[in-house]
Amino acid sequence: MPNKRARNGHIRSPLLKALLLGLLVGLVGLVASPLHFVLGLEENVGLGMLFALRGARAAPPDAVVVSIDKESSEHLGIPDNPDKWPRSLHARLTDALKAAGAEVIAFDVHFIEPRSPEDDRLFAEALDRAGNVVLTEPIKMKEIPAGGGNSGEWNHNLIRIVRPIEMFSRAAVATAPFTLPRIPFKVNRFWTFETAAGDSPSVPIVTLQLYSMRVYGTFSRLLGKLAPELAAEIPPDAAGAMRRGVRDLTRDIRAIFERKPELARLMLREVANSVSATPQEKRLLASLIMMYSGGSSRYINYYGPPGSIRTIPYYRALEIAEGKDPGVDLRGRAVFVGLSEVLLAERKDSFYTVFSQANGTFISGVEIAATAFSNLLTNTPVRPLGLPSHIAVLLLWGVLMGVVCRVSRVGMAAAGALGLSALYLFVAVHQFKAGNAWYPLIVPLFVQVPLAFVGAVLWNYRDVNKERRNIRTAFEHYLPKDVVDQLSRDVAHIQTGSKVVYGVCLFTDAQQYTEFSEAMEPHELGKFMNRYYETMFTPVKEQGGFVSGIIGDAMLALWVSTRSETALKEKACRAALQINGQLERFDEQPEARRLKTRIGLHCGQILLGHVGALDHYEYTPMGDIVNTASRIEGLNKYLGTNILVSEDVVDQIKGFLTRKMGSFRVKGKMKPVAVYELVCRLEDADERQRQGCQAFVEALNAFGRGAWDEAAGKFQGTCRCMGEDQASEFYLRLCEDFKKAPPEAEWDGIVVMEKK
């Protein structure tokens, strides 16, 4: 169970980090999406991408544009400038369109100044006869600086609607504004009601209301059924509605829907369930309901480049009533009249849209009005995601991107991000084609995806660096820092990094460790040995050495250099004395059990490097020096000492009291080694220790000459001087043995050890 929990913990941690990154990416997307700059990119770039990928589509046949163009001026023999066209010509067109069966006629031409009285009279009479003409009202804006004109303060816009001249305004069925921004602004939406002009209904709204007057009675009865207290505010039939005026009627209906927002849903349900209404009537009713229940603006669903709305030249429209162009059927159509041809950006009625061409060909205002009308009639404007859906898309997409990029390697994360981005784009384009739904592109694809990828790479880099530091720290518990540096740069060094160095080896062993470990539980033994080794490791580290290895109760520590150094040997000797002193204090702790530790030191050339094969290596020294240090440590148990060092170690070092212990040929070795006891630092030595060491050396000299009785007497004197001395007792036994059985060969003073 512990292993299973550990595995699950390792699984959850990366996933939690991935989810955290994803949540952060999602939140960044939510914060960025309402920014003015981002909204501009989303409208001008993101929406443009959707239109470009969707392509052009057929426009509904309900709207027709009659173009005031150069071709017609040449054909009719009138000036090229539309402002100079005689208004009697517009009167002829109005009569012709009415006779051809046009349901509504909307002029995107400004009639704000009187011209020829006769022509103006003829046009006013034609408007009155038609009874279905909407004239466009220009809007003039004046910027007023706030705070007395200080340039650093916000300015205000004063908007004024300019109505057509009085005779035209009275004769037309309605007048309405239609405001579009000029370049460099891209026209992405239109106003349904001009909020800055007193909520005045725009040309597409008034045109659709007129176009739908055939179902006004049904609309009024339906409203009376669902909201009788509100239905009384509008006329019950079309005749009464026309007498009130289409402009005022649209305002009143909109006010009703604003006061009762749920009315649209109820009316749409009634329309869908109606059995008496025809499909055409249901479509008109649904269009009216959706028109009034929406906001003050709509995003335009363009059908394609300029000319996508069916367009006929002005002169051909005049010929319809004369029967010269029977191929044009305007019955039941909404006809929009205005400047419309292959326009360049410098023309006053040209606008920059998603389908504007690179050669400067823009779309006309009258075609935009016809497009807006068609969008309302078919209920197909571009629909941005609602706020809940928008939040859900950005948040879930951010989480998905964060998870994919965080849990994958860099290459897979890049491939996954690109693949999912392509899938997101495919879904967004499909939804745009199928239901005109506008999914955001800029924030998900160009903000969240790079953020998730870069964030994941940086986070992974941070985690990898943290893991490397952890691994490095862990390795530094086992290997010297310079070796870790080499391995971190090139792991091949593990097989080729062995080198011959000068080293001082310090070997320790605990007396009767086997019996000691048998008396303790493994867990308790582990805790005790950790404290034990901490006591020994600290002096080694403080004196610049490193622990090469431990096996059970034994430790091997090293001090290495490229050449023999007295300072290196002195550091090792100080470490040995500190270990011995700290272990004595460690053994005095109440909870500790006594664990007598012996220490041996030797120095010389060693091969230091990684030893092993396949997938297992250990960093360890090799050579006779290591083995000799181990044998010297073993001599302690015969001589009763704690620290023994070789003659090579004590050579030229200063500041330590040492006692020569003799020369020994240890088991398994052919060459003898001269051994010294490392007693203490000179400043810590007392007189008794100094005299005892001197007496022992004199006894050892007699022993080396083979003067067994003299040596025995002197060793006995050493015992009296130093108290109980196991080394002196060791030599006393040898003297007795050699007196009984003298050495056969010529005596050289070397003691041969048969045991380790």
PDB file of N, CA and C in Angstrom, residues 114 117 120-122 124-125 127 164-172:
ATOM      1  N   PRO A 114     -32.652  71.697 -50.735  1.00  0.00           N
ATOM      2  CA  PRO A 114     -33.563  71.823 -51.876  1.00  0.00           C
ATOM      3  C   PRO A 114     -32.787  72.063 -53.176  1.00  0.00           C
ATOM      4  N   PRO A 117     -37.084  73.340 -57.828  1.00  0.00           N
ATOM      5  CA  PRO A 117     -38.418  73.207 -57.232  1.00  0.00           C
ATOM      6  C   PRO A 117     -39.295  72.205 -57.969  1.00  0.00           C
ATOM      7  N   ASP A 120     -37.972  68.696 -57.233  1.00  0.00           N
ATOM      8  CA  ASP A 120     -38.264  68.330 -55.843  1.00  0.00           C
ATOM      9  C   ASP A 120     -39.741  67.985 -55.693  1.00  0.00           C
ATOM     10  N   ARG A 121     -40.621  68.754 -56.382  1.00  0.00           N
ATOM     11  CA  ARG A 121     -42.056  68.476 -56.288  1.00  0.00           C
ATOM     12  C   ARG A 121     -42.382  67.120 -56.889  1.00  0.00           C
ATOM     13  N   LEU A 122     -41.766  66.818 -58.036  1.00  0.00           N
ATOM     14  CA  LEU A 122     -42.035  65.531 -58.681  1.00  0.00           C
ATOM     15  C   LEU A 122     -41.582  64.367 -57.800  1.00  0.00           C
ATOM     16  N   ALA A 124     -41.253  64.402 -54.482  1.00  0.00           N
ATOM     17  CA  ALA A 124     -42.121  64.318 -53.301  1.00  0.00           C
ATOM     18  C   ALA A 124     -43.434  63.650 -53.652  1.00  0.00           C
ATOM     19  N   GLU A 125     -43.980  63.954 -54.826  1.00  0.00           N
ATOM     20  CA  GLU A 125     -45.225  63.315 -55.237  1.00  0.00           C
ATOM     21  C   GLU A 125     -45.028  61.822 -55.465  1.00  0.00           C
ATOM     22  N   LEU A 127     -42.832  59.940 -53.939  1.00  0.00           N
ATOM     23  CA  LEU A 127     -42.699  59.324 -52.606  1.00  0.00           C
ATOM     24  C   LEU A 127     -44.074  59.105 -51.988  1.00  0.00           C
ATOM     25  N   PRO A 164     -34.104  64.853 -43.993  1.00  0.00           N
ATOM     26  CA  PRO A 164     -34.297  65.370 -45.356  1.00  0.00           C
ATOM     27  C   PRO A 164     -35.185  66.618 -45.330  1.00  0.00           C
ATOM     28  N   ILE A 165     -35.190  67.331 -46.419  1.00  0.00           N
ATOM     29  CA  ILE A 165     -36.002  68.554 -46.462  1.00  0.00           C
ATOM     30  C   ILE A 165     -37.455  68.206 -46.170  1.00  0.00           C
ATOM     31  N   GLU A 166     -38.178  69.173 -45.681  1.00  0.00           N
ATOM     32  CA  GLU A 166     -39.500  68.963 -45.114  1.00  0.00           C
ATOM     33  C   GLU A 166     -40.447  68.246 -46.071  1.00  0.00           C
ATOM     34  N   MET A 167     -40.452  68.630 -47.331  1.00  0.00           N
ATOM     35  CA  MET A 167     -41.413  68.040 -48.263  1.00  0.00           C
ATOM     36  C   MET A 167     -41.122  66.562 -48.496  1.00  0.00           C
ATOM     37  N   PHE A 168     -39.873  66.190 -48.448  1.00  0.00           N
ATOM     38  CA  PHE A 168     -39.521  64.780 -48.622  1.00  0.00           C
ATOM     39  C   PHE A 168     -39.806  63.989 -47.351  1.00  0.00           C
ATOM     40  N   SER A 169     -39.526  64.587 -46.198  1.00  0.00           N
ATOM     41  CA  SER A 169     -39.751  63.896 -44.926  1.00  0.00           C
ATOM     42  C   SER A 169     -41.235  63.582 -44.737  1.00  0.00           C
ATOM     43  N   ARG A 170     -42.123  64.552 -45.171  1.00  0.00           N
ATOM     44  CA  ARG A 170     -43.560  64.313 -45.029  1.00  0.00           C
ATOM     45  C   ARG A 170     -44.040  63.258 -46.005  1.00  0.00           C
ATOM     46  N   ALA A 171     -43.463  63.248 -47.189  1.00  0.00           N
ATOM     47  CA  ALA A 171     -43.942  62.339 -48.237  1.00  0.00           C
ATOM     48  C   ALA A 171     -43.443  60.909 -48.032  1.00  0.00           C
ATOM     49  N   ALA A 172     -42.229  60.757 -47.499  1.00  0.00           N
ATOM     50  CA  ALA A 172     -41.681  59.410 -47.284  1.00  0.00           C
ATOM     51  C   ALA A 172     -42.418  58.729 -46.149  1.00  0.00           C
TER      52      ALA A 172
END
